[in-house]
XYZ file of N, CA, C and O in Angstrom:
780
model
N 138.814 98.038 92.617
C 138.763 98.230 90.980
C 137.578 97.586 91.177
O 136.218 98.501 90.519
N 137.341 97.153 92.305
C 135.636 96.130 92.136
C 134.469 96.275 92.234
O 134.175 96.308 92.312
N 135.125 97.245 94.037
C 134.089 98.546 94.612
C 133.587 99.894 93.685
O 132.055 100.118 94.008
N 135.032 99.892 92.524
C 134.863 100.761 92.274
C 133.231 99.622 90.608
O 132.432 101.043 90.371
N 133.355 99.114 90.519
C 132.847 98.386 89.698
C 131.047 98.456 90.085
O 130.285 98.153 89.935
N 131.343 97.475 91.643
C 130.317 97.431 92.365
C 129.355 98.710 92.550
O 127.747 98.419 92.259
N 129.825 99.774 92.723
C 129.306 101.012 92.741
C 129.284 101.349 91.573
O 127.863 102.151 91.445
N 129.420 102.036 89.733
C 128.581 102.030 88.932
C 127.637 100.879 89.128
O 126.630 102.043 88.121
N 127.662 99.465 88.855
C 126.064 99.342 88.662
C 125.442 99.242 89.556
O 124.158 99.075 89.021
N 125.594 99.614 91.260
C 124.285 100.113 91.801
C 124.204 101.165 91.365
O 122.318 101.251 90.325
N 124.707 102.312 91.041
C 124.143 103.805 89.590
C 123.830 103.325 89.049
O 122.647 103.822 88.554
N 124.090 102.523 88.039
C 123.318 102.343 87.119
C 121.685 102.184 87.546
O 120.730 101.977 86.362
N 121.732 100.584 88.030
C 120.403 99.871 88.956
C 119.253 100.851 89.285
O 118.838 101.557 89.298
N 120.205 102.160 90.607
C 119.900 103.558 90.665
C 118.480 104.086 89.843
O 116.726 104.284 89.590
N 119.254 104.418 88.799
C 119.205 105.472 87.265
C 118.190 104.538 87.372
O 116.851 104.977 86.754
N 118.408 103.445 86.456
C 117.537 102.110 85.109
C 115.947 102.295 86.449
O 115.079 102.389 85.525
N 115.838 102.119 87.580
C 114.430 102.315 88.737
C 114.143 103.328 89.078
O 113.104 103.046 89.007
N 114.229 103.950 87.969
C 114.254 105.336 89.126
C 112.305 106.463 88.449
O 111.604 106.002 89.623
N 111.857 105.367 87.374
C 110.701 105.534 86.996
C 109.908 104.476 87.550
O 108.857 104.984 87.730
N 110.125 103.637 87.864
C 108.972 102.421 89.042
C 108.767 102.788 90.837
O 108.071 103.259 90.987
N 109.984 103.737 90.745
C 110.184 104.354 92.339
C 109.483 105.513 91.725
O 108.497 105.344 92.818
N 109.425 106.073 90.931
C 108.347 106.763 91.286
C 107.139 107.284 90.806
O 106.777 107.955 91.463
N 106.556 106.021 90.139
C 105.339 105.976 90.056
C 104.860 105.157 90.681
O 103.183 105.113 91.167
N 105.497 104.035 91.877
C 104.783 103.469 92.957
C 103.445 103.694 93.694
O 102.446 103.238 93.178
N 103.481 105.063 93.978
C 102.633 105.516 95.296
C 100.495 105.849 93.740
O 100.385 104.863 94.229
N 101.215 106.395 92.872
C 100.260 106.701 91.617
C 99.927 104.682 91.017
O 99.077 104.832 91.274
N 100.373 103.761 91.221
C 100.646 102.732 90.977
C 99.287 101.588 91.711
O 98.640 100.761 91.329
N 99.898 102.716 92.831
C 99.573 101.772 94.558
C 98.185 102.140 94.925
O 97.384 101.768 95.178
N 98.032 103.574 94.770
C 96.295 103.665 94.799
C 95.960 103.277 93.775
O 94.054 103.054 94.062
N 96.149 103.648 92.472
C 95.019 102.445 91.255
C 95.535 101.109 92.507
O 93.972 100.265 92.136
N 96.474 100.714 92.588
C 95.615 98.737 92.777
C 94.712 98.547 93.976
O 94.154 98.368 93.931
N 94.789 100.218 95.411
C 93.553 99.564 95.958
C 92.770 99.736 96.013
O 91.972 99.357 96.363
N 92.748 100.509 95.103
C 91.587 100.643 94.705
C 90.451 99.409 94.529
O 89.571 99.938 94.586
N 91.133 99.148 93.188
C 90.440 98.033 93.041
C 90.916 96.930 94.354
O 89.886 95.991 94.002
N 91.667 96.705 94.665
C 91.447 95.767 95.642
C 90.777 95.005 96.425
O 89.761 94.618 96.737
N 90.176 97.201 96.951
C 89.318 97.388 98.208
C 87.549 97.085 97.373
O 86.676 96.334 98.285
N 87.598 97.183 95.985
C 86.431 96.936 95.592
C 85.851 95.698 95.472
O 84.947 94.674 95.298
N 87.062 95.117 95.418
C 86.700 93.143 95.191
C 86.739 92.680 96.522
O 85.463 91.631 97.114
N 87.102 93.735 97.302
C 86.103 93.040 98.969
C 84.807 92.827 99.328
O 84.702 91.525 100.004
N 84.412 94.315 98.510
C 83.115 93.343 98.741
C 82.605 92.813 98.625
O 81.180 92.185 98.866
N 82.801 91.925 97.547
C 82.332 90.478 97.079
C 82.994 89.225 98.753
O 83.056 89.413 99.292
N 81.484 89.266 98.649
C 81.363 88.249 99.944
C 82.388 86.692 99.889
O 82.856 86.235 100.832
N 81.922 86.421 98.481
C 83.334 85.340 98.548
C 84.542 85.391 97.120
O 84.186 85.302 95.557
N 85.273 86.431 97.135
C 86.209 86.781 96.189
C 86.126 85.731 96.296
O 87.670 84.990 96.840
N 87.260 86.152 94.493
C 88.271 84.401 92.969
C 89.050 85.301 93.076
O 89.070 86.921 92.478
N 90.142 84.848 93.226
C 91.025 85.991 93.124
C 92.337 84.311 92.410
O 92.164 83.462 92.818
N 93.268 84.989 91.401
C 93.716 84.028 90.679
C 95.990 84.626 90.612
O 96.254 86.189 90.881
N 96.433 84.568 90.840
C 97.754 85.005 91.235
C 99.209 83.577 89.731
O 98.700 82.379 89.783
N 99.975 83.792 89.381
C 100.037 84.129 87.741
C 101.115 84.576 87.708
O 101.795 85.186 88.317
N 102.214 82.520 87.671
C 103.261 83.658 87.401
C 103.719 82.088 86.447
O 103.352 82.111 85.623
N 105.214 82.297 85.415
C 105.764 81.601 84.184
C 105.102 80.236 85.123
O 104.405 79.638 83.903
N 105.254 79.743 85.556
C 106.546 78.452 86.372
C 104.824 78.214 86.656
O 104.217 75.998 87.047
N 104.107 78.518 87.681
C 103.504 77.843 88.930
C 104.265 77.346 89.854
O 103.344 76.448 90.364
N 105.605 77.312 89.319
C 105.617 76.248 91.076
C 106.452 77.438 92.263
O 106.764 76.298 93.320
N 106.628 78.034 92.181
C 107.806 78.924 93.299
C 106.465 80.262 93.604
O 105.779 80.109 94.590
N 106.686 81.577 93.023
C 105.965 82.655 93.834
C 103.831 82.663 93.315
O 103.517 82.824 94.282
N 103.696 82.521 92.150
C 102.745 82.168 92.489
C 101.297 81.242 93.124
O 100.481 81.350 94.018
N 102.596 80.008 93.037
C 101.732 79.212 94.696
C 101.769 79.443 95.763
O 100.783 78.861 96.822
N 103.057 80.317 96.507
C 103.027 80.670 97.502
C 102.036 81.713 98.101
O 101.576 81.654 98.686
N 102.297 82.984 96.869
C 101.555 83.478 96.792
C 99.561 83.470 97.725
O 99.245 83.885 98.135
N 98.988 82.031 96.738
C 98.510 81.040 97.197
C 97.874 80.959 97.894
O 97.055 81.290 98.483
N 98.763 80.003 98.192
C 99.732 80.286 99.741
C 99.080 80.473 101.031
O 98.017 80.586 101.988
N 99.389 82.248 100.915
C 99.472 82.413 101.508
C 98.074 83.123 102.055
O 98.343 84.023 103.266
N 98.165 83.418 100.392
C 96.483 84.650 100.885
C 95.563 83.971 101.759
O 95.145 83.768 101.724
N 95.643 82.268 100.925
C 94.580 80.768 101.750
C 94.830 81.539 103.074
O 93.238 81.838 103.555
N 95.663 81.139 103.672
C 96.095 81.247 104.738
C 95.317 82.618 105.592
O 94.797 82.805 106.445
N 96.321 83.918 104.604
C 95.767 85.020 105.720
C 94.187 85.884 105.796
O 93.731 86.165 106.999
N 93.427 84.760 104.399
C 92.067 84.974 104.750
C 91.130 84.275 105.777
O 90.081 84.995 105.488
N 91.526 83.424 105.479
C 91.002 82.805 106.724
C 90.858 82.745 107.857
O 90.118 83.367 108.974
N 92.544 84.103 108.392
C 93.016 84.930 109.481
C 91.657 86.042 109.919
O 91.148 85.853 111.312
N 91.479 86.210 108.575
C 91.577 87.479 108.837
C 89.037 87.285 108.841
O 88.879 88.725 109.520
N 89.298 86.582 107.449
C 87.775 86.643 107.431
C 87.013 85.546 107.814
O 86.282 85.191 108.145
N 87.052 84.681 108.149
C 87.280 83.565 108.095
C 85.984 83.394 108.213
O 84.600 82.922 108.133
N 86.213 83.126 106.071
C 84.871 83.021 105.700
C 85.989 82.423 104.067
O 87.517 82.447 104.234
N 84.657 81.891 103.170
C 85.379 81.181 102.226
C 85.737 82.399 100.590
O 84.929 83.348 100.312
N 86.309 81.725 100.237
C 86.990 82.470 98.836
C 88.146 81.564 98.172
O 88.431 80.230 98.707
N 87.658 81.795 96.569
C 87.978 81.119 95.433
C 89.848 81.646 95.186
O 89.677 82.651 94.573
N 91.472 80.709 95.639
C 91.986 81.527 95.312
C 92.521 80.375 94.426
O 93.045 79.105 94.837
N 92.931 80.821 93.826
C 93.805 80.274 92.911
C 95.551 80.358 92.220
O 96.137 81.564 92.533
N 96.031 79.632 91.913
C 97.345 80.022 91.202
C 97.429 79.215 89.811
O 96.714 78.114 89.105
N 97.414 79.634 89.121
C 98.699 78.711 87.355
C 100.323 80.018 86.808
O 100.251 80.208 87.037
N 100.042 79.252 85.843
C 101.461 80.027 85.184
C 101.075 79.954 83.689
O 99.627 78.606 83.175
N 102.657 79.661 83.094
C 101.842 79.487 81.113
C 102.775 78.827 80.704
O 102.225 78.182 79.405
N 102.484 77.914 81.422
C 103.937 76.136 80.680
C 104.155 75.597 82.047
O 103.791 75.687 82.522
N 104.785 73.895 81.519
C 105.097 73.140 82.649
C 103.917 72.502 83.072
O 103.742 72.164 84.056
N 102.900 72.226 83.318
C 101.280 71.847 83.713
C 102.443 70.997 85.027
O 102.808 69.565 84.046
N 101.333 69.729 85.732
C 101.975 69.000 86.714
C 103.520 69.146 87.724
O 103.305 67.782 88.056
N 103.319 69.849 87.770
C 105.458 70.403 87.960
C 105.262 70.425 89.529
O 104.279 71.432 89.550
N 106.240 70.030 90.787
C 105.814 70.072 92.230
C 107.144 71.630 91.705
O 108.433 71.870 91.601
N 107.168 72.097 92.561
C 107.943 72.737 93.496
C 108.922 72.487 93.582
O 109.244 71.341 93.860
N 110.757 72.495 93.186
C 111.086 72.442 93.290
C 111.747 72.908 94.902
O 110.989 73.423 96.022
N 112.557 72.210 95.228
C 113.225 71.814 96.727
C 113.437 72.838 97.430
O 113.369 73.293 99.177
N 114.101 73.631 97.331
C 114.196 75.284 97.920
C 112.751 75.870 97.724
O 112.829 77.025 98.638
N 112.288 75.847 96.410
C 110.429 76.632 97.438
C 110.481 76.006 98.259
O 109.582 76.401 99.107
N 110.132 74.385 98.447
C 109.640 73.088 99.329
C 109.981 74.475 100.700
O 108.905 74.307 101.780
N 111.229 74.308 100.819
C 112.160 75.175 102.358
C 111.763 76.145 102.342
O 111.518 76.485 103.721
N 112.381 77.539 101.421
C 111.955 78.611 101.880
C 110.113 78.321 102.415
O 109.619 79.696 103.592
N 109.421 78.319 101.535
C 108.640 78.670 101.991
C 107.590 77.828 103.002
O 107.248 78.203 104.729
N 108.068 76.074 103.616
C 108.410 76.086 105.103
C 109.083 76.680 106.455
O 108.794 77.241 107.283
N 109.805 77.397 106.129
C 110.912 78.854 106.733
C 109.534 79.719 107.648
O 109.358 80.020 108.555
N 108.584 79.778 105.734
C 107.573 80.872 106.233
C 105.986 80.418 106.674
O 104.946 81.404 107.309
N 106.051 78.901 107.493
C 105.043 78.221 107.239
C 104.021 77.891 106.890
O 102.723 78.537 107.115
N 104.615 78.370 105.414
C 103.741 77.570 104.617
C 104.110 76.090 103.856
O 104.934 76.270 103.942
N 103.441 75.229 103.381
C 103.382 74.071 103.223
C 102.528 73.924 101.609
O 101.977 74.734 101.166
N 103.271 74.195 100.384
C 103.407 73.826 99.404
C 103.847 72.372 98.525
O 103.663 71.478 97.338
N 103.666 71.090 99.108
C 104.283 69.440 99.146
C 103.563 69.748 98.254
O 103.256 68.470 97.515
N 102.116 69.762 98.842
C 100.778 69.240 96.981
C 100.829 69.633 96.194
O 99.855 69.252 95.959
N 100.683 70.734 96.719
C 101.321 71.513 94.769
C 101.868 70.808 93.616
O 102.400 70.244 93.493
N 100.184 71.498 92.765
C 100.734 71.102 90.997
C 100.206 71.909 90.170
O 99.706 72.391 90.553
N 101.721 72.208 89.683
C 101.164 73.519 88.760
C 100.453 73.484 87.495
O 100.282 72.035 87.049
N 99.653 74.244 87.176
C 98.714 74.236 86.010
C 99.150 75.490 85.286
O 98.959 76.409 85.279
N 98.043 74.884 83.647
C 98.377 76.831 82.906
C 96.892 77.048 83.072
O 96.057 76.453 83.399
N 97.623 78.108 82.995
C 95.968 79.430 83.522
C 94.839 78.911 81.796
O 95.365 78.739 80.908
N 93.704 78.952 82.384
C 93.099 79.183 81.666
C 91.991 80.073 80.648
O 91.893 81.409 81.814
N 91.729 80.597 80.428
C 90.692 81.424 79.899
C 89.165 81.035 81.097
O 89.204 81.687 81.198
N 89.297 80.193 81.176
C 87.883 79.429 81.822
C 88.635 80.580 83.498
O 87.685 81.166 84.245
N 89.537 80.234 84.044
C 90.080 80.567 85.309
C 90.654 81.432 85.376
O 90.556 82.290 86.170
N 91.100 82.723 83.927
C 90.850 83.702 83.722
C 89.471 84.697 84.417
O 88.999 85.635 85.268
N 88.628 84.034 83.531
C 87.488 85.675 83.723
C 86.346 84.884 84.470
O 85.747 85.840 85.340
N 86.834 83.876 85.297
C 86.285 83.363 86.637
C 86.761 83.959 87.489
O 85.911 84.035 89.386
N 87.543 85.265 87.258
C 88.660 85.756 88.624
C 87.629 86.805 88.773
O 87.187 87.411 88.179
N 87.156 87.520 90.760
C 87.096 88.897 90.200
C 88.368 90.491 89.654
O 88.402 91.030 89.352
N 89.416 89.057 90.380
C 91.183 89.875 89.341
C 92.426 88.675 89.934
O 92.026 88.466 90.053
N 92.773 89.395 88.567
C 94.191 88.711 88.588
C 95.584 89.241 88.904
O 95.395 90.960 88.527
N 96.112 88.526 89.435
C 97.577 89.688 90.067
C 99.073 88.617 89.239
O 98.866 87.825 89.697
N 99.691 89.482 88.699
C 100.738 88.588 88.155
C 101.987 88.928 88.838
O 102.250 89.760 89.584
N 103.401 88.338 88.624
C 104.325 89.227 89.184
C 105.485 89.986 88.897
O 105.817 90.440 89.325
N 104.913 90.165 87.162
C 105.364 91.067 86.945
C 105.441 91.375 85.462
O 104.393 91.121 84.812
N 105.559 92.896 84.975
C 104.308 93.799 83.705
C 103.995 93.224 82.813
O 102.571 93.089 82.172
N 105.001 92.550 82.568
C 105.126 91.806 81.500
C 104.410 90.044 81.153
O 103.753 89.549 79.885
N 104.324 90.085 82.107
C 102.954 88.146 82.602
C 101.586 89.109 81.770
O 101.487 88.079 82.006
N 101.090 90.069 82.062
C 99.813 90.620 82.329
C 99.991 90.273 80.473
O 99.107 90.121 80.213
N 100.906 91.022 79.584
C 101.128 90.711 78.366
C 101.072 89.602 77.432
O 99.776 89.097 76.306
N 101.609 88.422 78.323
C 101.241 87.559 78.033
C 99.606 86.498 78.341
O 99.433 85.935 77.722
N 98.808 87.074 79.459
C 97.902 86.216 79.553
C 97.209 87.005 77.937
O 96.520 86.546 78.336
N 96.739 88.359 77.854
C 95.887 89.029 77.115
C 97.164 88.193 75.657
O 95.310 88.257 75.158
N 97.984 87.995 76.106
C 98.159 86.858 74.105
C 97.862 86.249 74.403
O 97.069 85.542 72.589
N 97.592 85.063 75.218
C 96.806 83.783 75.266
C 95.727 83.213 75.471
O 95.143 82.025 75.516
N 95.015 83.956 76.228
C 93.680 84.928 76.581
C 92.895 85.184 75.953
O 93.065 86.311 76.507
N 92.398 85.319 75.332
C 91.232 86.125 74.938
C 89.985 86.952 75.904
O 89.637 86.016 76.446
N 90.073 88.353 75.621
C 89.192 89.177 76.859
C 89.229 88.640 77.777
O 88.431 88.541 79.003
N 90.811 88.571 78.506
C 90.066 89.179 79.615
C 89.830 90.127 80.353
O 89.983 91.326 80.083
N 88.523 89.280 80.841
C 87.549 91.116 81.245
C 87.933 91.566 83.755
O 87.004 92.167 83.378
N 88.585 91.060 83.363
C 88.828 91.245 85.100
C 89.845 92.240 84.851
O 90.827 92.049 84.339
N 90.626 93.097 86.454
C 91.266 93.845 86.346
C 93.153 92.791 86.716
O 92.576 91.469 86.946
N 93.919 92.707 85.763
C 95.485 92.121 86.150
C 96.830 93.666 86.723
O 96.224 94.430 86.168
N 96.555 93.025 88.088
C 97.616 94.144 89.106
C 98.784 93.371 89.313
O 98.983 91.660 89.305
N 99.778 94.026 88.609
C 101.294 93.352 89.537
C 100.939 93.553 91.023
O 100.676 94.900 91.768
N 101.586 92.458 91.445
C 101.269 91.765 93.310
C 102.421 92.855 93.646
O 102.042 93.643 94.461
N 103.380 93.757 92.903
C 104.627 94.690 93.920
C 103.368 95.683 93.389
O 104.698 96.374 94.514
N 102.965 95.457 92.855
C 102.128 97.163 92.467
C 101.921 97.592 94.037
O 101.407 98.559 94.314
N 101.630 96.272 94.972
C 101.104 96.222 96.605
C 101.701 96.542 97.450
O 101.384 97.018 98.825
N 103.514 96.903 97.152
C 104.261 96.595 98.259
C 104.294 98.267 99.284
O 103.887 98.970 98.345
N 104.212 97.501 101.016
C 104.007 98.619 101.079
C 105.057 99.618 101.707
O 105.384 100.715 102.354
N 106.372 99.068 101.693
C 107.453 98.863 101.594
C 108.209 99.608 100.155
O 106.709 99.665 99.203
N 109.012 100.482 100.543
C 109.443 101.122 99.213
C 110.816 100.357 98.143
O 110.832 99.464 98.740
N 110.056 100.222 97.165
C 110.614 99.849 96.167
C 111.093 99.347 95.416
O 111.579 100.977 94.654
N 112.098 99.344 94.912
C 112.904 99.097 93.452
C 112.811 98.656 92.072
O 113.355 100.376 91.262
N 111.815 98.252 91.923
C 110.901 97.470 90.748
C 109.741 96.590 90.807
O 109.479 96.794 91.646
N 108.857 96.689 90.078
C 107.299 96.562 90.579
C 107.659 94.756 90.366
O 106.165 94.570 91.043
N 107.738 94.303 89.799
C 108.077 92.717 89.442
C 108.579 92.173 90.755
O 109.178 93.059 91.256
N 108.173 91.395 91.236
C 108.523 90.226 92.111
C 109.855 88.904 91.429
O 109.114 88.268 90.812
N 110.640 88.814 91.659
C 111.910 87.967 90.974
C 111.735 86.901 91.300
O 111.169 86.664 92.585
N 112.181 86.905 89.364
C 111.661 84.365 89.519
C 112.780 84.020 91.290
O 114.190 84.149 90.524
N 112.722 83.371 91.935
C 114.119 82.742 92.744
C 114.485 81.773 92.550
O 115.016 81.164 92.437
N 113.645 81.096 91.592
C 113.874 79.434 90.214
C 115.481 79.636 90.670
O 115.611 80.314 89.789
N 115.783 78.265 91.027
C 117.877 78.608 90.243
C 118.944 79.464 91.510
O 119.272 79.553 91.294
N 117.824 79.855 92.012
C 118.380 81.073 93.048
C 119.070 80.514 94.280
O 118.712 79.480 95.025
N 119.684 80.709 95.285
C 120.726 80.454 96.637
C 118.926 80.415 97.521
O 117.618 82.086 97.301
N 119.081 80.373 98.611
C 118.170 79.875 99.651
C 117.964 81.790 99.610
O 117.436 81.967 100.043
N 118.611 82.591 99.715
C 118.618 84.860 100.306
C 117.829 84.458 99.551
O 116.992 85.853 99.916
N 118.226 84.337 98.180
C 117.127 84.895 97.165
C 115.545 85.142 97.378
O 114.415 85.183 96.288
N 115.525 83.254 97.774
C 113.295 82.735 97.859
C 113.922 83.997 99.141
O 111.705 83.584 99.019
N 114.216 83.844 100.179
C 114.098 84.399 101.597
C 113.050 85.214 100.803
O 112.157 85.770 101.418
N 114.388 86.622 100.501
C 113.919 87.724 99.628
C 112.578 87.668 99.041
O 112.352 88.858 99.038
N 112.022 86.534 98.837
C 111.091 87.190 96.990
C 110.225 86.361 97.703
O 108.934 87.253 98.273
N 110.266 85.350 98.712
C 108.949 85.229 99.730
C 108.550 85.884 100.663
O 107.333 86.541 100.846
N 109.446 86.580 101.200
C 108.871 87.185 102.337
C 108.161 88.695 101.625
O 107.154 89.502 101.874
N 108.741 89.242 100.240
C 108.054 90.644 99.494
C 106.481 89.423 99.042
O 105.927 90.919 99.055
N 106.216 88.779 98.627
C 105.831 88.300 98.437
C 104.253 87.562 99.742
O 102.746 88.511 99.253
N 104.808 87.227 101.426
C 103.696 88.448 101.659
C 103.491 88.053 102.386
O 102.428 89.746 102.898
N 104.503 89.946 102.091
C 104.128 91.652 102.256
C 103.241 92.072 101.230
O 101.962 92.888 102.017
N 103.184 91.916 100.103
C 102.227 92.550 99.858
C 100.896 91.226 99.292
O 99.850 92.034 99.341
N 101.014 89.838 99.862
C 99.172 89.385 100.162
C 98.978 90.194 101.058
O 97.743 90.257 101.435
N 99.341 90.384 102.767
C 98.500 91.212 103.300
C 98.319 91.869 103.311
O 97.513 92.149 103.965
N 98.743 92.910 103.316
C 98.040 94.176 102.216
C 96.892 93.669 101.289
O 95.604 94.905 100.812
N 96.316 92.900 100.534
C 95.618 92.621 99.251
C 94.955 92.657 100.549
O 93.213 93.053 99.977
N 94.996 91.399 101.198
C 93.608 91.174 102.083
C 93.578 91.942 103.092
O 92.548 92.645 103.407
N 94.351 92.896 103.380
C 93.773 94.426 104.464
C 93.889 95.459 103.732
O 91.922 95.573 104.697
N 93.621 95.311 102.275
C 93.394 96.492 101.613
C 91.026 95.395 101.264
O 89.965 96.427 101.070
N 91.832 94.358 101.136
C 89.821 93.894 101.242
C 89.508 93.569 102.232
O 88.047 94.426 101.716
N 89.498 94.040 103.912
C 88.717 94.086 104.648
C 88.604 94.945 104.565
O 87.446 95.763 105.290
N 88.757 95.883 104.489
C 88.570 97.641 103.954
C 87.749 98.332 102.929
O 87.040 98.685 102.953
N 87.927 96.976 102.296
C 85.557 97.262 101.974
C 84.806 95.921 101.243
O 83.987 96.435 100.811
N 85.173 95.669 102.611
C 84.485 95.091 103.382
C 82.642 96.288 104.098
O 83.116 97.011 104.021
């Protein structure tokens, strides 16, 4: 009886996520064009956004910083921000998951997205589609491209959004951070192609 319920839930999830899977190629190509264009800037400025700026966006920014330095050996402006709760540190689970991937987040403190931070970026990456709506409702006249980071995932995807691991088990953190890492490395690869 339990396995029948599990199968039904999996089937329902598969059907619910079918449109996102079907659109992935088109969304990925659109996002790729934008990212390649940013790569032509000698010192690009990128902003990663998530709700609290304590798990996903600071990890994405730290991975981008490492990957960018390794690939280009030059500088870039890489920032992260969120929508609430400035001054917070990442939870212990996020710190541990990041360390397992060779990334240190211990000095990170969350900050709020501002108009200046958003407008000073060449591109803004959000973790979920609804965060673009939130950004545009809080910051007037965002005139730079806003992309869902998951659209750049080179792997097959179930959903566009990169799930929030806050309060979840280590395995969930690891899976989320693995996906962020994969997407950010694709961003750096595409930016390099645009140079």
